[in-house]
Amino acid sequence: MSLTDSSPAQIANAASVASRNLAILPRADRNDALDAIHQSLLQAKESILNANARDLSLAIKAAEDGQLSQSVLKRLDLGRPGKWEDMLQGILDVRDLEDPLGKVTLKTLLDDGLILERIACPIGVLLIIFEARPEVIANIAALAIKSGNAAILKGGKESTASFHAISSAISAALTTTAVPNAAIQLVTTRDVIASLLECDKHIDLVIPRGSNELVRYVKASTRIPVLGHADGLCHIYIHADADPESCVRILLDSKLGYPAACNSVETLLIHQEALESHLPTIASQLLEKGCSLRCDSASKDSLLSSLPADKSALLQDAVEEDYDTEFLSPILAIKTVTAPDNADDGMALSLAVAHINAHSSHHTDAILTSSASVARQFQASVDSACVFWNTSTRMADGMRFGFGTEVGISTNKIHARGPVGLEGLCIYKYAVSGCGQVATDYGGSTGKKWKHERLGID
Amino acid sequence: MSLTDSSPAQIANAASVASRNLAILPRADRNDALDAIHQSLLQAKESILNANARDLSLAIKAAEDGQLSQSVLKRLDLGRPGKWEDMLQGILDVRDLEDPLGKVTLKTLLDDGLILERIACPIGVLLIIFEARPEVIANIAALAIKSGNAAILKGGKESTASFHAISSAISAALTTTAVPNAAIQLVTTRDVIASLLECDKHIDLVIPRGSNELVRYVKASTRIPVLGHADGLCHIYIHADADPESCVRILLDSKLGYPAACNSVETLLIHQEALESHLPTIASQLLEKGCSLRCDSASKDSLLSSLPADKSALLQDAVEEDYDTEFLSPILAIKTVTAPDNADDGMALSLAVAHINAHSSHHTDAILTSSASVARQFQASVDSACVFWNTSTRMADGMRFGFGTEVGISTNKIHARGPVGLEGLCIYKYAVSGCGQVATDYGGSTGKKWKHERLGID
């Protein structure tokens, strides 16, 4: 790992060259490097926490002057209980994940002595841009090394001292390992992001880790593929036959578990026949916990007639814009799904799905219903990375999915979608091994015939 | 299928809505649509070939005026022996491919009654831009329907009449099927490509089928992911221990089998110790068949001393630019790989790999060697979609790989790489099905524990 002030083009080129060496290191060498990083960070604990305290005191001043939010302060603080330990444990967790490289995912006998294999390999060079959280450096360096990718890391200015201290420790560790120096480069030059985003010849994937604004800026500023999501506008649709008690529990978790998270629910769609049976308890509990409810007229009218006056008074009117807003705070938009008279049950589902496909950010959308066939229809029809049935939208998470650690959550339609684990940092190559076969020998009426026999994979 | 002159935004929006209906059609409905298209084209053969003849006569005039190349003429002509039959057979071949949709590729018990499934699904909306080949319409319409993707097709102006005739037949066929009308839209408006390339909200993937210039233009003009390759600068490296007879056969096939193809070899790297033993026969046969050889000084000096005078006289000097040129014609650049004195055998291999990683278009590169370990090292180290051992670069092809039909060959580093079959038109979604579980119940010292048990897939 090197702290560099080279030009963006030099950085990208060095990363590209180093990526080729890192790509062919055996698993043991990559795991040894993670052990060395873990050990080195342990030893440097005091100096890193001191550096972090310096970042923090500058940030507190900036916050007092109103130039920095309290949430950034919180994210910056490596001294919070458990945070340091989690950072170190995270490196060992990544080490212990299954090796994503070298897996053969397809093997075909094209002809006698001519074998095709599809083999998992690293993507190449990653550019990771993050903001205040200093522990992301260690986490991402570990993920990159484990997956055989070179990485260029650019941190936010609030965490400069922490960033330097952590990267010095990582850098010292790597000099004792087989991982090439330029495989992990920490960029400390200011205002270099725009130039790095132009290096599409050498950088293969950009991963922004931070605010929606950062992700939007990155997506709008580069031709390099970007893995991530700018928005998390998630929906829950309550069908008329949903279990009322589950609905309450799931809504409380999805909306109030961590309102600032991308997998929190923002819009509740509710079947007209569930207005009286389901909505009052949900609304009552959400209001009690300080959540604002922005209701369409049908849901508001219904709640006005069922809630006590002190709660009714809190209800707000929804405007169209609310259904396109990621509140990231304790606010829930509510919309009634009203099928025309005499329409069959499928019509309400179709209306809910149509609203979701038009307004969702395609991150996570859920249905609550006791009907398996309605749920399957919803899961097939909603065009989102995560489609849930009778569970909280907050389940959309790499750790909860069992992926170990998470690179991010992607709302892209290609490559990797939803919570992305190590697999999302890999691609494949096709190896064909023969003994002199040539294309002109095959095909036509007189040529050799292809065997195309699927072979078992060891 | 509809022939449309709507605005680009309307076209993209209609495709997006239709894609949701197409995505959930069962396999039988999608296959029935392919049967209907096949039948309809059979019946319309005469009118389509007549329309094609009109395109052709205009094109012949344009060619006489020097405004159109002979190769475009050739690609335009549906009346060439076998072309019509191949187009029709291609539709049935696509129909008979395994259904790429609905496959469960991961199934995990997150906790009792809480199951995660990763399910293959269509990407959404494809924009396919192609040039002269009118049969591509039928081919791509079949691939899109089979994979459940809506498609917007924009053809080149040379094939306008053929395009209209084929699409009228397809359109008539589809009205009798469950495939929604707007799922396949044929855009006939002129100069609409630039506007379509801006519709990144509704179009998920662009597939350009045509010249390098078209692909480069598309890649430079959109934020939508592009599947394809602009260049095919392929290498063959002959190691000192390669079988000489195989080398000759593979070089002739790779260079002269079809020089205009993207998988033809453009640069031969040859180990210094193979100059006398291998190169003279290869060079002699290539020269005999009209291939130009652009040699570095070491290979030229060696050939001058071994070839007869009439052939020696044909040798040309390579300039640096030749090693970065996709000739697409019977020209081969030759470069000697010279390891320093006393260097071990691995050094030559490293030099060859370094040249390839620096100059290749990352499409297809091959090594000829009798050593399995050298070959494996080459295949691991070369960062290209296809890495071959002892076989022709021309093997890089979806049909030859056994993928049935081919969407294109991708040099992207994410999503799909190398020859792309139906799988490349698919992505996945995560379905989680539970019975009221919420995220706040898990984790911490008192919370429930995740089971994360990998389940078998039916």
Coordinates of C-alpha atoms in Angstrom, one line a residue, chain A residues 19-20 23-24 98 106 108 110 114 116-119 121-125 201 204-205 219-223 225 246 249-251 253 257 357-358 376-392 394-395 398-403 412-420 423-424 426-442 450 452 454, chain B residues 19-20 23-24 98 106 108 110 114 116-119 121-125 201 204-205 219-223 225 246 249-251 253 257 357-358 376-392 394-395 398-403 412-420 423-424 426-442 450 452 454:
Chain A
S19 CA -3.4 -5.7 -10.6
R20 CA -1.9 -8.3 -13.0
A23 CA -4.5 -11.4 -9.8
I24 CA -2.3 -14.5 -9.9
E98 CA -14.4 -18.6 0.5
L106 CA -18.6 -24.0 -16.9
T108 CA -17.4 -28.0 -22.0
L110 CA -15.9 -28.7 -27.6
L114 CA -10.4 -29.2 -27.0
L116 CA -13.5 -24.8 -22.7
E117 CA -13.5 -23.5 -19.1
R118 CA -15.1 -20.4 -17.6
I119 CA -12.9 -19.3 -14.7
C121 CA -11.0 -13.9 -12.0
P122 CA -10.7 -10.4 -10.6
I123 CA -12.2 -7.4 -12.4
G124 CA -8.9 -5.5 -12.3
V125 CA -8.7 -2.0 -10.8
K201 CA -8.6 2.8 -19.8
D204 CA -12.6 -0.9 -14.3
L205 CA -15.1 -0.2 -11.6
K219 CA -22.5 8.3 -11.7
A220 CA -22.9 11.6 -13.6
S221 CA -19.2 12.1 -14.0
T222 CA -17.7 9.0 -15.5
R223 CA -17.9 6.4 -18.2
P225 CA -19.1 1.4 -14.5
S246 CA -47.2 -9.0 11.3
R249 CA -44.2 -5.4 13.5
I250 CA -42.8 -5.2 9.9
L251 CA -43.8 -1.5 9.5
D253 CA -39.0 -2.2 11.8
G257 CA -35.4 0.5 12.8
N357 CA -42.4 0.0 -10.8
A358 CA -43.1 3.6 -11.6
R376 CA -45.0 -15.0 -6.1
Q377 CA -46.9 -12.8 -8.6
F378 CA -45.6 -9.7 -6.8
Q379 CA -42.0 -11.0 -6.6
A380 CA -42.0 -11.8 -10.3
S381 CA -43.6 -8.5 -11.4
V382 CA -41.8 -5.9 -9.3
D383 CA -38.6 -4.9 -11.1
S384 CA -36.4 -4.4 -8.0
A385 CA -33.1 -5.9 -6.7
C386 CA -34.9 -7.2 -3.6
V387 CA -38.5 -8.4 -3.6
F388 CA -39.7 -9.5 -0.2
W389 CA -42.7 -11.3 1.2
N390 CA -43.8 -10.9 4.8
T391 CA -40.6 -9.6 6.1
S392 CA -39.0 -6.2 6.7
R394 CA -34.4 -3.8 6.4
M395 CA -33.5 -7.4 5.6
G398 CA -25.2 -8.4 2.7
M399 CA -24.5 -9.5 6.3
R400 CA -28.1 -10.6 6.8
F401 CA -28.1 -12.4 3.5
G402 CA -25.1 -14.4 4.7
F403 CA -22.6 -12.8 2.3
N412 CA -27.8 -1.5 -11.5
K413 CA -29.5 -3.8 -13.9
I414 CA -26.3 -5.6 -15.0
H415 CA -23.4 -7.4 -13.4
A416 CA -24.4 -7.3 -9.7
R417 CA -27.8 -6.4 -8.2
G418 CA -28.8 -6.0 -4.5
P419 CA -26.4 -6.6 -1.7
V420 CA -23.0 -7.3 -3.3
E423 CA -18.6 -12.2 -6.1
G424 CA -19.5 -8.7 -7.3
C426 CA -15.1 -10.8 -9.8
I427 CA -15.7 -11.6 -13.5
Y428 CA -14.6 -14.6 -15.5
K429 CA -12.4 -15.4 -18.5
Y430 CA -12.8 -18.2 -21.0
A431 CA -9.8 -20.6 -21.2
V432 CA -9.8 -22.9 -24.2
S433 CA -7.1 -25.6 -24.2
G434 CA -6.5 -27.6 -27.3
C435 CA -3.9 -29.6 -29.3
G436 CA -3.7 -27.7 -32.6
Q437 CA -7.4 -27.5 -33.6
V438 CA -8.4 -24.7 -36.0
A439 CA -11.8 -23.2 -36.8
T440 CA -11.8 -24.0 -40.5
D441 CA -11.8 -27.7 -39.8
Y442 CA -15.3 -27.4 -38.4
W450 CA -18.7 -30.0 -32.5
H452 CA -20.4 -29.5 -27.1
R454 CA -21.0 -30.4 -20.7
Chain B
S19 CA -41.0 -5.2 -20.5
R20 CA -42.7 -5.9 -17.1
A23 CA -40.8 -10.6 -18.0
I24 CA -43.5 -12.7 -16.4
E98 CA -32.8 -23.7 -22.4
L106 CA -28.7 -19.5 -4.7
T108 CA -30.3 -19.9 1.8
L110 CA -31.6 -17.2 6.7
L114 CA -37.1 -17.1 6.3
L116 CA -33.5 -16.2 0.4
E117 CA -33.5 -17.1 -3.2
R118 CA -31.5 -15.5 -6.1
I119 CA -33.7 -15.9 -9.2
C121 CA -34.7 -12.6 -14.6
P122 CA -34.6 -10.3 -17.6
I123 CA -32.5 -7.1 -17.6
G124 CA -35.5 -5.1 -18.9
V125 CA -35.1 -3.0 -22.0
K201 CA -34.0 5.9 -17.1
D204 CA -30.9 -0.8 -19.5
L205 CA -28.4 -2.1 -22.0
K219 CA -19.8 3.8 -26.2
A220 CA -18.8 7.5 -26.3
S221 CA -22.4 8.8 -26.5
T222 CA -24.3 7.2 -23.6
R223 CA -24.4 6.5 -19.9
P225 CA -24.1 0.2 -20.2
S246 CA 0.6 -26.9 -35.1
R249 CA -1.8 -24.5 -39.0
I250 CA -3.0 -22.2 -36.2
L251 CA -1.4 -19.1 -37.7
D253 CA -6.4 -20.2 -39.5
G257 CA -9.5 -17.9 -42.0
N357 CA -1.6 -6.8 -21.4
A358 CA -0.3 -3.5 -22.7
R376 CA -1.7 -22.2 -17.3
Q377 CA 0.6 -19.3 -16.3
F378 CA -0.2 -17.5 -19.5
Q379 CA -4.0 -18.1 -19.2
A380 CA -3.9 -16.8 -15.6
S381 CA -1.8 -13.7 -16.4
V382 CA -3.3 -12.4 -19.6
D383 CA -6.2 -10.1 -18.8
S384 CA -8.4 -10.9 -21.8
A385 CA -11.9 -12.3 -22.2
C386 CA -10.5 -15.4 -24.0
V387 CA -7.2 -17.0 -23.2
F388 CA -6.3 -19.9 -25.5
W389 CA -3.7 -22.6 -25.5
N390 CA -2.7 -24.5 -28.7
T391 CA -5.8 -23.5 -30.7
S392 CA -6.8 -20.7 -33.1
R394 CA -10.9 -17.9 -34.3
M395 CA -12.4 -20.3 -31.8
G398 CA -20.6 -18.2 -29.2
M399 CA -21.6 -20.9 -31.7
R400 CA -18.2 -22.7 -31.4
F401 CA -18.4 -22.4 -27.6
G402 CA -21.7 -24.2 -27.7
F403 CA -23.9 -21.2 -26.6
N412 CA -16.2 -5.3 -20.9
K413 CA -14.8 -6.2 -17.5
I414 CA -18.1 -6.5 -15.8
H415 CA -21.4 -8.4 -16.3
A416 CA -20.6 -10.5 -19.4
R417 CA -17.2 -11.1 -21.0
G418 CA -16.2 -12.9 -24.2
P419 CA -18.9 -14.5 -26.4
V420 CA -22.3 -13.6 -24.8
E423 CA -27.3 -15.5 -20.1
G424 CA -25.8 -12.1 -20.9
C426 CA -30.3 -11.8 -17.8
I427 CA -29.7 -10.6 -14.3
Y428 CA -31.1 -11.8 -11.0
K429 CA -33.3 -10.5 -8.2
Y430 CA -33.3 -11.5 -4.5
A431 CA -36.6 -12.9 -3.2
V432 CA -36.9 -13.2 0.5
S433 CA -40.0 -15.0 1.8
G434 CA -40.7 -14.9 5.6
C435 CA -43.5 -15.0 8.1
G436 CA -43.2 -11.7 9.9
Q437 CA -39.5 -11.6 10.8
V438 CA -37.9 -8.2 11.3
A439 CA -34.3 -7.0 11.4
T440 CA -34.3 -5.7 14.9
D441 CA -34.9 -9.2 16.3
Y442 CA -31.4 -10.3 15.2
W450 CA -28.8 -16.1 11.7
H452 CA -27.3 -18.9 7.0
R454 CA -27.1 -23.1 2.1

